[in-house]
Short mmCIF file of C-alpha atoms and ligand atoms in Angstrom, two decimals:
data_model
loop_
_atom_site.label_atom_id
_atom_site.label_comp_id
_atom_site.label_asym_id
_atom_site.label_seq_id
_atom_site.Cartn_x
_atom_site.Cartn_y
_atom_site.Cartn_z
CA MET A 25 19.65 77.29 186.44
CA ILE A 26 17.43 74.26 186.82
CA ASN A 27 16.06 72.88 183.58
CA MET A 28 12.56 72.08 184.77
CA GLN A 29 11.67 70.12 181.66
CA SER A 30 14.47 67.62 182.10
CA LEU A 31 13.35 67.08 185.65
CA ASN A 32 10.03 65.54 184.63
CA LEU A 33 7.55 67.03 187.03
CA ASN A 34 4.63 66.24 184.77
CA ASP A 35 4.45 62.50 185.04
CA THR A 36 3.42 60.28 187.92
CA ILE A 37 6.10 58.30 189.73
CA ALA A 38 5.91 55.16 191.86
CA ALA A 39 8.29 53.00 193.87
CA ILE A 40 8.49 50.59 196.77
CA ALA A 41 9.24 52.90 199.68
CA THR A 42 10.26 50.28 202.24
CA PRO A 43 13.56 48.34 202.29
CA CYS A 44 13.97 45.08 200.36
CA GLY A 45 13.49 41.82 202.20
CA GLU A 46 10.84 40.18 204.32
CA GLY A 47 8.81 42.47 206.54
CA GLY A 48 5.42 42.79 208.19
CA ILE A 49 4.28 45.43 205.72
CA GLY A 50 5.70 47.10 202.64
CA ILE A 51 4.64 50.39 201.08
CA VAL A 52 4.19 51.30 197.44
CA ARG A 53 4.17 55.06 197.04
CA ILE A 54 2.69 56.93 194.05
CA SER A 55 3.12 60.68 193.49
CA GLY A 56 1.96 62.96 190.69
CA LYS A 57 -1.07 64.37 188.98
CA ASP A 58 -2.40 60.92 187.95
CA ALA A 59 -1.77 59.22 191.32
CA LEU A 60 -5.50 59.01 192.09
CA LEU A 61 -6.40 57.75 188.60
CA VAL A 62 -3.82 55.00 188.91
CA ALA A 63 -5.25 54.12 192.33
CA ASP A 64 -8.77 53.96 190.83
CA LYS A 65 -7.52 51.39 188.32
CA VAL A 66 -5.82 49.06 190.79
CA PHE A 67 -7.71 49.37 194.09
CA SER A 68 -11.00 47.81 195.01
CA ALA A 69 -12.28 49.28 198.28
CA LYS A 70 -14.42 47.29 200.68
CA SER A 71 -16.75 50.30 200.63
CA ASN A 72 -16.87 50.07 196.81
CA LYS A 73 -15.88 53.74 196.57
CA LYS A 74 -13.15 54.93 194.22
CA PRO A 75 -9.93 56.37 195.67
CA SER A 76 -10.46 59.57 193.64
CA THR A 77 -13.53 60.21 195.79
CA PHE A 78 -11.76 59.55 199.11
CA LYS A 79 -11.19 62.36 201.58
CA SER A 80 -7.57 63.39 201.97
CA HIS A 81 -5.38 61.74 204.61
CA MET A 82 -7.81 58.87 205.28
CA VAL A 83 -6.98 55.18 205.27
CA HIS A 84 -9.16 52.68 203.38
CA TYR A 85 -9.25 48.90 203.46
CA GLY A 86 -9.47 46.88 200.27
CA TRP A 87 -7.67 44.82 197.66
CA ILE A 88 -5.25 45.42 194.86
CA MET A 89 -6.76 43.54 191.95
CA GLU A 90 -5.62 42.91 188.46
CA ALA A 91 -9.21 43.13 187.14
CA LYS A 92 -11.74 44.52 189.51
CA SER A 93 -15.01 42.83 188.59
CA GLU A 94 -17.23 41.90 191.54
CA LYS A 95 -17.39 38.34 190.32
CA ARG A 96 -13.65 37.93 190.35
CA LYS A 97 -13.40 39.50 193.79
CA ALA A 98 -15.96 37.02 195.03
CA GLN A 99 -13.95 34.19 193.54
CA ASN A 100 -10.82 35.56 195.16
CA GLU A 101 -9.28 35.64 191.72
CA LYS A 102 -6.68 38.10 190.61
CA ILE A 103 -6.41 39.57 194.08
CA ILE A 104 -2.78 40.53 194.34
CA ASP A 105 -2.82 41.67 197.95
CA GLU A 106 -5.03 42.79 200.80
CA VAL A 107 -4.02 46.36 201.54
CA LEU A 108 -4.64 49.64 203.33
CA LEU A 109 -4.62 52.60 200.97
CA THR A 110 -4.11 56.23 201.93
CA VAL A 111 -4.90 59.16 199.66
CA MET A 112 -3.09 62.42 200.38
CA ARG A 113 -4.12 65.31 198.19
CA ALA A 114 -1.84 68.10 197.04
CA PRO A 115 -0.47 70.36 198.38
CA ARG A 116 -0.36 68.97 201.95
CA THR A 117 1.94 66.09 201.05
CA TYR A 118 5.61 65.14 201.05
CA THR A 119 6.05 66.13 197.38
CA LYS A 120 3.31 68.80 197.30
CA GLU A 121 1.64 66.56 194.67
CA ASP A 122 -1.20 64.04 195.03
CA ILE A 123 0.21 61.00 196.81
CA VAL A 124 -1.23 57.51 197.24
CA GLU A 125 0.39 55.08 199.61
CA ILE A 126 -0.47 51.41 199.51
CA ASN A 127 0.37 49.41 202.64
CA CYS A 128 0.76 45.85 201.41
CA HIS A 129 0.62 42.90 203.75
CA GLY A 130 2.15 40.27 201.51
CA GLY A 131 5.87 39.69 201.14
CA MET A 132 8.28 41.01 198.54
CA VAL A 133 6.60 39.11 195.65
CA ALA A 134 3.21 40.69 196.37
CA LEU A 135 4.83 44.08 196.80
CA LYS A 136 6.59 43.80 193.42
CA SER A 137 3.37 42.64 191.76
CA VAL A 138 1.53 45.67 193.17
CA LEU A 139 4.26 47.96 191.88
CA ASP A 140 4.24 46.29 188.44
CA LEU A 141 0.49 46.76 188.22
CA VAL A 142 0.78 50.42 189.26
CA LEU A 143 3.45 50.93 186.60
CA SER A 144 1.31 49.28 183.93
CA CYS A 145 -1.55 51.63 184.85
CA GLY A 146 0.26 54.87 184.02
CA ALA A 147 2.95 55.52 186.61
CA ARG A 148 6.70 55.56 185.93
CA LEU A 149 9.31 53.95 188.20
CA ALA A 150 10.83 56.70 190.37
CA ALA A 151 14.56 57.36 190.26
CA PRO A 152 16.53 57.34 193.55
CA GLY A 153 15.51 60.31 195.70
CA GLU A 154 12.93 61.49 193.19
CA PHE A 155 10.14 61.97 195.77
CA THR A 156 12.42 64.23 197.82
CA LYS A 157 13.63 65.95 194.65
CA ARG A 158 10.01 66.79 193.83
CA ALA A 159 9.51 68.16 197.33
CA PHE A 160 12.48 70.44 196.61
CA LEU A 161 11.48 71.39 193.05
CA ASN A 162 7.91 72.08 194.13
CA GLY A 163 9.29 74.46 196.77
CA ARG A 164 8.25 72.57 199.90
CA ILE A 165 11.81 72.24 201.18
CA ASP A 166 15.13 73.79 200.20
CA LEU A 167 18.19 71.80 199.21
CA ALA A 168 19.74 71.80 202.70
CA GLN A 169 16.49 70.35 204.01
CA ALA A 170 16.39 67.74 201.24
CA GLU A 171 19.90 66.68 202.14
CA SER A 172 18.88 66.35 205.75
CA VAL A 173 16.42 63.66 204.64
CA LEU A 174 19.43 61.73 203.39
CA ASP A 175 21.25 62.33 206.67
CA ILE A 176 18.21 61.08 208.58
CA ILE A 177 18.31 57.84 206.60
CA HIS A 178 22.04 57.46 207.21
CA ALA A 179 22.14 58.72 210.80
CA LYS A 180 24.44 56.57 212.89
CA SER A 181 23.35 57.92 216.26
CA GLN A 182 20.36 59.38 218.06
CA GLU A 183 22.14 62.74 218.21
CA ALA A 184 22.84 62.81 214.45
CA LEU A 185 19.21 61.87 213.83
CA ARG A 186 17.97 64.65 216.12
CA VAL A 187 20.02 67.28 214.29
CA SER A 188 19.04 66.00 210.83
CA LEU A 189 15.40 66.30 211.87
CA ARG A 190 16.07 69.81 213.10
CA GLN A 191 17.70 70.66 209.79
CA LEU A 192 14.70 69.25 207.97
CA LYS A 193 12.61 71.78 209.88
CA GLY A 194 14.87 74.50 208.45
CA GLY A 195 17.50 74.97 211.19
CA LEU A 196 20.41 75.54 208.81
CA SER A 197 18.34 77.40 206.22
CA GLU A 198 17.17 79.87 208.87
CA ARG A 199 20.74 80.56 210.00
CA ILE A 200 22.00 80.92 206.44
CA ASN A 201 19.15 83.25 205.54
CA LYS A 202 20.15 85.56 208.42
CA ILE A 203 23.72 85.68 207.10
CA ARG A 204 22.45 86.26 203.55
CA GLN A 205 20.31 89.16 204.80
CA GLY A 206 23.36 90.84 206.37
CA LEU A 207 25.39 90.36 203.20
CA LEU A 208 22.58 91.68 201.00
CA GLU A 209 22.30 94.82 203.13
CA SER A 210 26.07 95.30 202.93
CA LEU A 211 25.96 94.86 199.19
CA ALA A 212 23.21 97.47 198.94
CA LEU A 213 25.37 99.95 200.86
CA LEU A 214 28.35 99.20 198.64
CA GLU A 215 26.37 99.52 195.46
CA ALA A 216 25.03 102.89 196.55
CA ASN A 217 28.66 103.89 196.77
CA ILE A 218 29.29 102.63 193.22
CA GLU A 219 26.32 104.57 191.86
CA PHE A 220 27.16 107.82 193.62
CA PRO A 221 30.93 107.78 193.72
CA ASP A 222 31.23 111.53 194.15
CA GLU A 223 29.39 111.54 197.42
CA GLU A 224 31.79 110.27 200.02
CA ILE A 225 29.44 107.52 201.11
CA GLY A 226 32.43 105.32 201.77
CA ASN A 227 33.40 107.55 204.65
CA ILE A 228 29.90 107.78 206.05
CA ASP A 229 28.95 104.16 205.83
CA LYS A 230 32.23 102.34 206.20
CA ASP A 231 31.74 101.64 209.90
CA ALA A 232 28.18 100.45 209.43
CA LEU A 233 29.28 98.32 206.53
CA LEU A 234 32.22 96.79 208.38
CA GLY A 235 29.94 96.16 211.35
CA LYS A 236 27.52 94.22 209.19
CA LEU A 237 30.27 92.27 207.46
CA ASN A 238 32.00 91.39 210.72
CA ASP A 239 28.68 90.23 212.10
CA ALA A 240 28.26 87.96 209.04
CA LEU A 241 31.82 86.71 209.57
CA ASP A 242 31.08 85.85 213.22
CA LYS A 243 27.93 84.00 212.26
CA LEU A 244 29.73 82.08 209.50
CA ASN A 245 32.58 81.30 211.83
CA SER A 246 30.41 79.93 214.60
CA LEU A 247 28.59 77.69 212.10
CA ILE A 248 31.94 76.46 210.77
CA GLN A 249 33.08 75.76 214.34
CA THR A 250 30.12 73.43 214.83
CA SER A 251 31.29 71.36 211.86
CA PHE A 252 34.02 69.63 213.90
CA TYR A 253 31.35 68.47 216.31
CA GLY A 254 29.15 67.69 213.31
CA LYS A 255 31.82 65.54 211.74
CA MET A 256 32.20 63.66 215.02
CA MET A 257 28.46 63.04 215.15
CA ARG A 258 28.28 62.04 211.53
CA ASP A 259 31.38 59.88 211.15
CA GLY A 260 31.97 58.92 214.74
CA ILE A 261 35.19 58.94 216.76
CA HIS A 262 38.00 56.42 216.85
CA VAL A 263 38.78 55.18 220.32
CA VAL A 264 41.88 52.98 220.46
CA ILE A 265 42.53 50.68 223.42
CA CYS A 266 46.21 49.96 224.05
CA GLY A 267 48.46 48.81 226.85
CA LYS A 268 50.87 46.01 227.65
CA PRO A 269 49.78 42.38 227.13
CA ASN A 270 47.43 41.03 229.79
CA ALA A 271 46.50 44.48 231.13
CA GLY A 272 42.89 43.63 230.27
CA LYS A 273 42.31 45.39 226.93
CA SER A 274 40.08 42.73 225.39
CA SER A 275 38.18 42.38 228.65
CA LEU A 276 37.66 46.12 228.68
CA LEU A 277 36.42 46.12 225.09
CA ASN A 278 34.02 43.37 226.01
CA ALA A 279 32.88 45.16 229.13
CA ILE A 280 32.11 48.22 227.00
CA LEU A 281 30.39 46.18 224.34
CA LYS A 282 28.70 44.16 227.07
CA GLU A 283 29.14 41.09 224.97
CA GLU A 284 31.99 38.68 224.59
CA ARG A 285 33.22 39.16 221.06
CA SER A 286 37.02 39.32 221.18
CA ILE A 287 38.96 36.43 222.67
CA VAL A 288 39.78 36.82 226.36
CA THR A 289 42.51 34.50 227.55
CA PRO A 290 45.09 34.51 230.37
CA ILE A 291 47.96 33.83 227.89
CA ALA A 292 49.78 37.12 227.16
CA GLY A 293 49.65 38.56 223.65
CA THR A 294 46.74 36.73 221.97
CA THR A 295 45.20 39.80 220.32
CA ARG A 296 47.59 39.66 217.37
CA ASP A 297 45.72 42.01 215.15
CA THR A 298 43.31 44.84 215.84
CA VAL A 299 39.62 44.22 216.57
CA GLU A 300 37.14 46.96 215.67
CA GLU A 301 33.59 47.40 216.92
CA PHE A 302 31.07 50.17 216.27
CA ILE A 303 28.88 51.33 219.11
CA SER A 304 27.01 54.40 220.26
CA LEU A 305 28.33 55.91 223.49
CA LYS A 306 25.99 58.53 224.99
CA GLY A 307 24.69 59.25 221.49
CA VAL A 308 28.15 59.59 219.91
CA PRO A 309 29.00 57.00 217.26
CA VAL A 310 32.23 55.32 218.32
CA CYS A 311 34.58 52.89 216.59
CA LEU A 312 36.35 50.98 219.36
CA VAL A 313 39.68 49.48 218.37
CA ASP A 314 41.40 46.84 220.50
CA THR A 315 45.09 46.71 219.57
CA ALA A 316 47.76 44.07 220.06
CA GLY A 317 49.49 44.52 223.42
CA LEU A 318 52.28 47.08 223.24
CA LYS A 319 55.61 45.59 224.26
CA ASP A 320 59.07 45.10 222.81
CA ALA A 321 58.34 42.85 219.84
CA SER A 322 60.56 39.87 219.03
CA GLY A 323 59.05 37.89 216.09
CA LEU A 324 58.22 39.25 212.65
CA ILE A 325 54.43 38.85 213.09
CA GLU A 326 54.59 40.56 216.46
CA LYS A 327 56.58 43.44 214.98
CA GLU A 328 53.96 43.84 212.23
CA ALA A 329 51.11 43.76 214.78
CA MET A 330 52.94 46.35 216.89
CA SER A 331 53.39 48.67 213.92
CA ARG A 332 49.68 48.37 213.06
CA SER A 333 48.78 49.21 216.65
CA ARG A 334 50.99 52.31 216.51
CA LYS A 335 49.32 53.43 213.27
CA LYS A 336 45.88 53.06 214.87
CA ILE A 337 47.01 55.08 217.88
CA LYS A 338 48.36 57.81 215.59
CA HIS A 339 44.94 58.27 213.98
CA ALA A 340 42.89 57.93 217.15
CA ASP A 341 40.62 60.65 218.51
CA VAL A 342 40.83 59.17 222.00
CA VAL A 343 43.35 56.62 223.33
CA LEU A 344 42.68 54.42 226.34
CA VAL A 345 45.94 53.20 227.89
CA VAL A 346 45.08 50.21 230.05
CA PHE A 347 47.24 49.38 233.11
CA ASP A 348 46.99 46.32 235.34
CA SER A 349 46.60 48.12 238.68
CA SER A 350 47.37 44.92 240.62
CA THR A 351 51.00 44.98 239.50
CA LYS A 352 53.78 47.55 239.60
CA LEU A 353 54.61 49.44 236.39
CA ASN A 354 57.00 47.41 234.23
CA LYS A 355 59.25 48.58 231.40
CA ASP A 356 56.46 48.18 228.78
CA ASP A 357 54.14 50.38 230.86
CA LYS A 358 56.87 52.98 231.32
CA LYS A 359 57.62 53.08 227.61
CA ILE A 360 53.90 53.57 226.83
CA LEU A 361 53.76 56.37 229.42
CA ARG A 362 56.70 58.13 227.79
CA GLN A 363 55.12 57.93 224.35
CA ALA A 364 51.49 58.74 225.24
CA ASN A 365 49.92 61.98 224.06
CA SER A 366 48.27 63.29 227.21
CA ASP A 367 45.87 65.53 225.23
CA ILE A 368 43.92 62.60 223.87
CA THR A 369 44.62 59.89 226.42
CA VAL A 370 42.68 58.45 229.31
CA ALA A 371 44.69 56.19 231.65
CA VAL A 372 42.56 53.21 232.65
CA LEU A 373 43.62 51.53 235.87
CA ASN A 374 42.08 48.09 235.41
CA LYS A 375 41.57 45.23 237.88
CA ILE A 376 40.58 47.43 240.84
CA ASP A 377 38.85 44.34 242.23
CA LEU A 378 42.37 43.15 243.13
CA LYS A 379 44.85 44.69 245.59
CA LYS A 380 46.28 47.89 244.13
CA ARG A 381 50.06 47.89 243.63
CA ILE A 382 50.50 50.30 240.71
CA GLU A 383 52.32 53.64 241.19
CA GLU A 384 49.36 55.90 240.38
CA ASP A 385 51.32 59.10 241.05
CA VAL A 386 53.84 58.20 238.34
CA ILE A 387 51.02 57.70 235.84
CA ARG A 388 49.29 60.92 236.91
CA ARG A 389 52.43 62.95 236.17
CA SER A 390 52.19 61.96 232.47
CA LEU A 391 48.48 61.29 232.14
CA PRO A 392 46.26 63.40 234.39
CA ARG A 393 43.02 61.81 233.18
CA ILE A 394 42.65 58.58 235.17
CA VAL A 395 39.66 56.26 235.51
CA GLU A 396 39.73 53.17 237.73
CA VAL A 397 37.73 50.18 236.49
CA SER A 398 37.33 46.46 236.75
CA ALA A 399 36.69 45.13 233.28
CA LYS A 400 36.07 41.65 234.61
CA LYS A 401 33.50 42.75 237.20
CA GLU A 402 32.15 45.50 234.89
CA ARG A 403 32.79 48.15 237.56
CA ASN A 404 32.94 51.88 236.76
CA ILE A 405 32.55 51.32 233.00
CA GLN A 406 29.95 54.14 232.86
CA ALA A 407 32.48 56.61 234.28
CA LEU A 408 34.97 55.54 231.63
CA GLU A 409 32.38 56.02 228.88
CA GLU A 410 31.67 59.51 230.19
CA ALA A 411 35.39 60.31 230.21
CA ILE A 412 35.71 59.14 226.58
CA VAL A 413 32.78 61.21 225.33
CA GLY A 414 33.77 64.21 227.48
CA LEU A 415 37.29 64.22 226.05
CA ALA A 416 36.08 63.77 222.46
CA CYS A 417 33.54 66.59 222.77
CA LYS A 418 36.13 68.89 224.33
CA ARG A 419 38.46 68.31 221.41
CA GLN A 420 35.83 68.44 218.69
CA GLY A 421 34.30 71.80 219.56
CA SER A 422 30.68 72.21 220.38
CA CYS A 423 27.31 72.64 218.83
CA GLN A 424 25.22 75.84 218.63
CA ASP A 425 22.13 75.49 220.83
CA GLY A 426 22.03 71.83 219.91
CA PHE A 427 22.59 72.56 216.23
CA PHE A 428 25.61 71.64 214.10
CA VAL A 429 26.58 71.44 210.45
CA SER A 430 27.72 68.01 209.35
CA ASN A 431 27.25 67.92 205.59
CA THR A 432 30.57 68.27 203.72
CA ARG A 433 29.01 70.30 200.91
CA HIS A 434 27.56 72.78 203.40
CA ILE A 435 30.81 73.05 205.35
CA GLN A 436 32.77 73.80 202.17
CA ALA A 437 30.27 76.46 201.07
CA LEU A 438 30.38 78.12 204.50
CA LYS A 439 34.19 78.13 204.54
CA GLU A 440 34.33 79.58 201.03
CA ALA A 441 31.80 82.29 201.95
CA HIS A 442 33.85 83.08 205.07
CA LYS A 443 37.03 83.43 202.98
CA LEU A 444 35.33 85.81 200.54
CA VAL A 445 33.74 87.99 203.21
CA ALA A 446 37.02 88.11 205.18
CA SER A 447 38.82 89.22 202.05
CA ALA A 448 36.16 91.89 201.41
CA VAL A 449 36.58 93.18 204.98
CA SER A 450 40.34 93.35 204.73
CA SER A 451 40.18 95.08 201.32
CA MET A 452 37.85 97.69 202.76
CA ASP A 453 39.88 98.10 205.92
CA ASN A 454 43.00 98.76 203.92
CA ASN A 455 41.33 100.58 201.02
CA LEU A 456 42.89 97.97 198.74
CA LEU A 457 40.42 96.99 196.04
CA PRO A 458 38.02 99.15 194.03
CA VAL A 459 34.52 99.06 195.48
CA GLU A 460 33.27 97.07 192.47
CA LEU A 461 35.62 94.20 193.25
CA VAL A 462 34.68 94.16 196.92
CA ALA A 463 31.03 94.03 195.83
CA GLN A 464 31.87 91.11 193.56
CA GLU A 465 33.40 89.20 196.48
CA LEU A 466 30.19 89.63 198.43
CA LYS A 467 28.14 88.50 195.43
CA ASP A 468 30.29 85.37 195.16
CA ALA A 469 29.86 84.71 198.88
CA LEU A 470 26.10 85.11 198.48
CA SER A 471 25.89 82.73 195.54
CA GLY A 472 27.89 80.15 197.54
CA LEU A 473 25.29 80.36 200.31
CA ASP A 474 22.50 80.18 197.73
CA GLU A 475 24.02 76.91 196.53
CA VAL A 476 23.52 75.45 200.01
CA LEU A 477 19.84 76.30 199.87
CA GLY A 478 19.62 75.19 196.22
CA LYS A 479 18.42 78.61 195.06
CA ASP A 480 20.57 78.50 191.97
CA SER A 481 21.72 74.91 191.67
CA ASN A 482 22.44 73.39 188.31
CA LYS A 483 21.12 70.01 187.26
CA ASP A 484 24.46 68.24 187.79
CA ILE A 485 24.63 69.23 191.44
CA LEU A 486 21.03 68.17 191.99
CA ASP A 487 21.57 64.84 190.22
CA LYS A 488 24.67 64.20 192.32
CA ILE A 489 22.85 64.90 195.56
CA PHE A 490 19.65 63.01 194.82
CA SER A 491 21.40 59.99 193.32
CA GLN A 492 22.71 59.22 196.82
CA PHE A 493 19.16 58.56 198.01
CA CYS A 494 17.49 55.18 197.90
CA ILE A 495 14.61 54.51 195.51
CA GLY A 496 11.26 55.30 197.10
CA LYS A 497 12.50 58.29 199.16
P1 GDP B 19 44.79 41.88 227.10
O1 GDP B 19 45.94 41.03 226.72
O2 GDP B 19 45.25 43.23 227.57
O3 GDP B 19 43.74 42.00 226.04
O4 GDP B 19 44.10 41.24 228.40
P2 GDP B 19 42.83 40.31 228.53
O5 GDP B 19 41.59 41.12 228.43
O6 GDP B 19 43.00 39.13 227.65
O7 GDP B 19 42.92 39.90 230.08
C1 GDP B 19 44.07 39.25 230.59
C2 GDP B 19 43.69 38.56 231.86
O8 GDP B 19 43.32 39.50 232.87
C3 GDP B 19 42.49 37.59 231.73
O9 GDP B 19 42.73 36.47 232.53
C4 GDP B 19 41.34 38.41 232.28
O10 GDP B 19 40.33 37.60 232.85
C5 GDP B 19 42.04 39.20 233.38
N1 GDP B 19 41.33 40.45 233.70
C6 GDP B 19 40.94 41.38 232.83
N2 GDP B 19 40.31 42.40 233.49
C7 GDP B 19 40.29 42.06 234.78
C8 GDP B 19 39.78 42.69 235.97
O11 GDP B 19 39.19 43.78 235.95
N3 GDP B 19 39.98 42.05 237.14
C9 GDP B 19 40.62 40.86 237.22
N4 GDP B 19 40.75 40.30 238.42
N5 GDP B 19 41.10 40.23 236.12
C10 GDP B 19 40.95 40.81 234.94
#
C-alpha cells in the first residue's frame, strides 16, 4: 500500500514548469497548502492587493520583488521580474491543492531568480512528476490517467496525442472498470459457491458465470488487440526504401521528406550507408530508411553496406521496392523480386515522367501492391504515403472506436489478467481446480487490473512511473 507519509503531501512544492532555454515566457508553478502565503511574500500586485485575497482562477499583473516596500518599487529596486500571477484555489486545480502560477517575462536567469525566491519563502523544489503525482494521490486522476500525462508530453504524432488526451479523460480507466465489474460479479458467484458448498450452486450458476467470464475475456482481448496499433502509434513504423542503384531511392526519400537531405547524384551506388529520417505520415510516426542500392556487391565496403541494407529490410514494417520504370527489369531487379516479402512490400514504379519500359505484369505477379510515382517531379507521392500507412495499419491491427492501449505496463497487466481469466474459465469448464483456486485466479486478475489504475500500487512502482516525468509536471 502507499505510504502517504513518505510521499510528502503536507509541504508546498515549486518548480519551473516550462522547458529550459530562451522563451517568450516561463512559468513558475507552486502547489500546496502554503502556495498563497508564499505568493503573498514574493508578489507585489499593481492593485496592491495580496494574492491570498484574489479570486480563484483570475490573472493579476505585478512584480516579483525581493523586498516589497513601496519605496523600493518606486526606485525599481529589487524587482526580479514583471509578471502575471494566477491563483487557483483547491480543489479545482491540477493537483487538487492551492496552486499559484507565475508567468515570468524575463529569460532563464529571471525565472531561476523567481524560483529561488519562492523556495526561500517556504516552498520546496518539486521532484520530477510531483505535481502529477499529487493529482493522483489526491484522487483527481488514477494512475493510468497520470501516465497519459507522460504520454502526452512524449507524443510523437497527432494521433498519439489525441489518444493520450482521451486516456487522460479516463478512456482506459472506464474500460478497465467495466471488466473489473464483470470479474467482481463472477467472484461473488464463485464465493457463494464456496460458502454454501452443499447447495449445487455450481450447476445452477455455471453458465451465468462462464458467460460473465467469457465476456471479460472478450473485452480484455479486444483491448490487447489495440496494443499493436498502439505500439505503432507510440513507437512509429520502420519503412525501408530499397531497390537497385539509380532506381531513385534517395530522390524518393527526398520527395517524401519534401526537402533535399540525402545526396542525389546520377552516379550509381552513392548511398553507401543507410540514411534515416523521422516524419509523421497521416498522423503515424514513421522512420524512413534509405538503404544502399541492392545489387551483386563486389568490394568489401559494398558487401558490408549490402548486408546492413538486408538487416534493415528484415526488421522493416513496410518495404518500398523502387524500380526505374523507364528501363526493363535487370538481374538486380529480378533478384529483389524473388526475395521480396509481398505481405509487407509496396512496389514503387518510379520515373513515370519518362517513357515506360518496365514489365509491370512480371512485378505484379510477385508484388500486387504497386504505386506509380515520379520522385523527381513529386508526382503521386500522396498515393504512395496512403499505401504505406494503409499497409501498416492493416498489419498492426486497429483501434477501438479511436481508442488504443500503448503503455507497456498496461499491456502487460491486460495480458496477465487475460491469462488468469482464461485459466479460470478452462478450469471451470473441465472441473479441474477446486473453486477456491479458481476464485484466487480471478482475485489475481483483479489485482493486476487494479495496478493499472493505481488502486493498490506500492511506492516503488509509483516512484518508477513518476521519475520518468520532467520537473514541473
Ligand atoms: P538511388 O541510387 O536509387 O538512390 O537513385 P537517386 O535518387 O540517386 O536517382 C538516380 C538518378 O535518377 C538521378 O539522376 C535522379 O535525378 C534520377 N531520378 C530519380 N527519380 C526520378 C524521376 O522520377 N524521374 C526522372 N526522370 N529521373 C529521376
